[in-house]
Tab-separated table of C-alpha atoms in Angstrom:
chain	number	residue	atom	x	y	z
A	1	VAL	CA	-7.422	-17.566	49.533
A	2	GLU	CA	-8.323	-18.584	46.004
A	3	MET	CA	-11.543	-17.210	44.572
A	4	ALA	CA	-13.431	-19.215	42.025
A	5	SER	CA	-15.329	-17.357	39.380
A	6	SER	CA	-18.849	-18.634	38.909
A	7	ALA	CA	-19.710	-16.148	36.183
A	8	PRO	CA	-19.581	-17.560	32.671
A	9	ALA	CA	-17.135	-16.041	30.220
A	10	GLU	CA	-18.658	-13.029	28.504
A	11	ASP	CA	-19.129	-13.272	24.735
A	12	TYR	CA	-17.701	-9.872	23.891
A	13	TYR	CA	-18.429	-10.176	20.178
A	14	LYS	CA	-22.102	-10.782	20.900
A	15	LEU	CA	-22.094	-7.903	23.357
A	16	ALA	CA	-20.438	-5.593	20.803
A	17	ILE	CA	-22.917	-6.630	18.109
A	18	GLY	CA	-25.765	-5.742	20.471
A	19	TYR	CA	-24.387	-2.253	21.073
A	20	LEU	CA	-23.624	-1.705	17.395
A	21	ASN	CA	-27.086	-2.884	16.361
A	22	ASP	CA	-28.618	-0.480	18.866
A	23	PHE	CA	-26.506	2.362	17.475
A	24	SER	CA	-27.382	1.462	13.883
A	25	LYS	CA	-31.081	1.879	14.676
A	26	PHE	CA	-30.403	5.582	15.205
A	27	ASN	CA	-27.895	5.939	12.381
A	28	PRO	CA	-28.539	3.073	9.902
A	29	ASN	CA	-26.273	4.443	7.170
A	30	ASP	CA	-23.122	4.830	9.254
A	31	ILE	CA	-20.512	3.090	7.081
A	32	LYS	CA	-18.110	2.495	9.978
A	33	VAL	CA	-20.748	0.803	12.101
A	34	VAL	CA	-22.052	-1.326	9.235
A	35	THR	CA	-18.469	-2.377	8.460
A	36	LEU	CA	-17.777	-3.250	12.095
A	37	VAL	CA	-20.959	-5.314	12.368
A	38	ALA	CA	-20.275	-7.096	9.064
A	39	ASN	CA	-16.666	-7.895	9.993
A	40	THR	CA	-17.596	-9.054	13.478
A	41	TYR	CA	-20.318	-11.372	12.240
A	42	LEU	CA	-18.351	-12.825	9.348
A	43	TYR	CA	-14.782	-13.026	10.608
A	44	GLN	CA	-14.945	-13.117	14.398
A	45	MET	CA	-18.231	-14.969	14.927
A	46	GLN	CA	-18.123	-16.886	11.619
A	47	ASP	CA	-21.836	-16.242	11.186
A	48	CYS	CA	-22.442	-16.549	7.459
A	49	THR	CA	-26.064	-15.413	7.386
A	50	ASN	CA	-25.624	-12.202	9.348
A	51	GLY	CA	-22.162	-11.470	7.948
A	52	VAL	CA	-23.393	-11.696	4.353
A	53	GLU	CA	-26.484	-9.653	5.191
A	54	TRP	CA	-24.393	-6.822	6.651
A	55	PHE	CA	-21.784	-6.884	3.880
A	56	GLU	CA	-24.593	-6.715	1.323
A	57	LYS	CA	-25.990	-3.745	3.239
A	58	LEU	CA	-22.539	-2.167	3.099
A	59	LEU	CA	-22.475	-2.661	-0.680
A	60	MET	CA	-25.866	-0.971	-0.971
A	61	LEU	CA	-24.492	2.014	0.933
A	62	GLU	CA	-21.134	1.959	-0.881
A	63	PRO	CA	-21.393	0.012	-4.169
A	64	GLY	CA	-17.681	0.480	-4.854
A	65	ASN	CA	-16.487	-0.946	-1.530
A	66	CYS	CA	-13.670	-3.296	-2.560
A	67	GLU	CA	-13.291	-4.880	0.878
A	68	ALA	CA	-16.997	-5.774	1.077
A	69	LYS	CA	-16.759	-7.519	-2.297
A	70	LYS	CA	-13.641	-9.363	-1.135
A	71	ALA	CA	-15.353	-10.424	2.096
A	72	LEU	CA	-18.423	-11.732	0.278
A	73	GLY	CA	-16.241	-13.641	-2.173
A	74	PHE	CA	-14.301	-15.128	0.718
A	75	ALA	CA	-17.525	-16.082	2.504
A	76	TYR	CA	-18.656	-18.236	-0.416
A	77	PHE	CA	-15.199	-19.627	-1.163
A	78	GLY	CA	-13.452	-19.867	2.189
A	79	GLY	CA	-15.873	-22.201	3.905
A	80	LEU	CA	-17.737	-19.744	6.126
A	81	CYS	CA	-20.887	-20.189	4.030
A	82	THR	CA	-22.004	-23.043	1.841
A	83	LYS	CA	-19.485	-23.072	-0.987
A	84	ASN	CA	-20.781	-21.423	-4.116
A	85	TYR	CA	-17.942	-20.974	-6.596
A	86	SER	CA	-19.957	-18.972	-9.140
A	87	ARG	CA	-21.107	-16.474	-6.517
A	88	ALA	CA	-17.628	-16.327	-4.994
A	89	LEU	CA	-16.053	-15.687	-8.394
A	90	ASN	CA	-18.454	-12.851	-9.153
A	91	TYR	CA	-17.564	-11.057	-5.920
A	92	LEU	CA	-13.850	-11.866	-6.089
A	93	ARG	CA	-13.414	-10.716	-9.696
A	94	ASP	CA	-15.250	-7.479	-8.834
A	95	ALA	CA	-13.034	-7.015	-5.762
A	96	TYR	CA	-9.896	-7.704	-7.788
A	97	SER	CA	-10.850	-5.151	-10.457
A	98	CYS	CA	-11.794	-2.645	-7.796
A	99	ILE	CA	-8.512	-3.009	-5.906
A	100	VAL	CA	-6.308	-3.168	-9.019
A	101	ASN	CA	-7.937	-0.015	-10.396
A	102	SER	CA	-7.248	1.893	-7.194
A	103	LYS	CA	-3.961	0.399	-5.952
A	104	GLY	CA	-2.268	-1.421	-8.858
A	105	ALA	CA	-1.974	-4.948	-10.247
A	106	CYS	CA	0.093	-6.465	-7.453
A	107	SER	CA	-1.605	-4.753	-4.531
A	108	ASP	CA	-3.617	-7.824	-3.466
A	109	SER	CA	-2.259	-11.112	-4.804
A	110	GLU	CA	-4.377	-12.948	-2.244
A	111	ILE	CA	-7.536	-12.245	-4.264
A	112	ALA	CA	-5.879	-13.449	-7.469
A	113	MET	CA	-4.921	-16.664	-5.651
A	114	TRP	CA	-8.467	-17.139	-4.354
A	115	ILE	CA	-9.840	-16.648	-7.873
A	116	ALA	CA	-7.371	-19.191	-9.284
A	117	GLN	CA	-8.230	-21.707	-6.572
A	118	CYS	CA	-11.944	-21.064	-7.018
A	119	TYR	CA	-11.740	-21.813	-10.741
A	120	HIS	CA	-9.561	-24.850	-10.004
A	121	LEU	CA	-12.061	-26.250	-7.496
A	122	GLN	CA	-15.001	-25.428	-9.759
A	123	GLY	CA	-13.260	-27.374	-12.523
A	124	ALA	CA	-12.646	-30.317	-10.213
A	125	ALA	CA	-16.335	-30.315	-9.274
A	126	LYS	CA	-17.263	-30.380	-12.958
A	127	ILE	CA	-14.932	-33.346	-13.573
A	128	GLU	CA	-16.580	-35.143	-10.662
A	129	ALA	CA	-19.974	-34.448	-12.265
A	130	LYS	CA	-18.631	-35.833	-15.582
A	131	GLU	CA	-18.750	-32.406	-17.245
A	132	SER	CA	-16.106	-30.571	-19.253
A	133	ALA	CA	-13.872	-28.423	-17.087
A	134	ALA	CA	-11.448	-27.104	-19.706
A	135	ALA	CA	-12.650	-23.489	-19.409
A	136	GLU	CA	-12.393	-23.481	-15.614
A	137	PHE	CA	-8.922	-25.042	-15.692
A	138	LYS	CA	-7.752	-22.538	-18.317
A	139	ASN	CA	-9.051	-19.661	-16.172
A	140	ALA	CA	-7.382	-21.123	-13.076
A	141	TYR	CA	-4.082	-21.454	-14.971
A	142	GLU	CA	-4.275	-17.809	-16.093
A	143	TRP	CA	-5.101	-16.549	-12.592
A	144	TYR	CA	-2.245	-18.571	-11.094
A	145	GLY	CA	-0.149	-16.744	-13.699
A	146	LYS	CA	-1.335	-13.380	-12.352
A	147	VAL	CA	-0.194	-14.453	-8.898
A	148	LEU	CA	3.198	-15.458	-10.294
A	149	GLU	CA	3.572	-12.106	-12.067
A	150	CYS	CA	3.529	-10.475	-8.645
A	151	GLN	CA	5.039	-13.261	-6.554
A	152	SER	CA	7.337	-15.252	-8.820
A	153	SER	CA	8.311	-17.689	-6.079
A	154	ASN	CA	4.769	-18.533	-4.945
A	155	ALA	CA	4.909	-22.331	-4.637
A	156	ILE	CA	1.129	-22.795	-4.541
A	157	ALA	CA	0.628	-20.870	-7.785
A	158	LYS	CA	3.495	-22.752	-9.459
A	159	LYS	CA	2.022	-26.090	-8.401
A	160	GLY	CA	-1.421	-24.968	-9.573
A	161	GLN	CA	-0.099	-24.158	-13.029
A	162	ASP	CA	1.899	-27.394	-13.156
A	163	ASP	CA	-1.192	-29.396	-12.220
A	164	LEU	CA	-3.272	-27.710	-14.926
A	165	LYS	CA	-0.970	-27.218	-17.896
A	166	PHE	CA	-2.295	-30.291	-19.740
A	167	GLU	CA	-5.946	-29.948	-18.717
A	168	PHE	CA	-7.182	-27.553	-21.394
């Protein structure tokens, strides 16, 4: 005998967020809970508004939180929120400095790549708007170079530098 399930699939992320929100009412400054809520909203549920709100709350509680800065930079660069290259760059450069200062220059090449790509795309947007993009392209070239210092065979960074070497 085959039994059909008539119950809809449970949204476990939404359920978890409900429990975590309830817990945070009693302990609003619990870093672990705030981090879990922020990560769940931003990465699992891809909810820009709530994810950014909770990561900003995390930064208020822990201003030096490198991962929160990285997440906020990614949100504005990676397509989860409306793209805002200037805002993304501010968070990503802060995250890069934060991580490099604590773990070393090659500890997170992913952020350096995001920064390079962010500058590259910001430059392309300026070209489209008939504005000078030399500064953005120069920055992108330099950040691709930082990636290559740590990952000399990174094809994306090599192509990025090749594409930009005559643009500034």
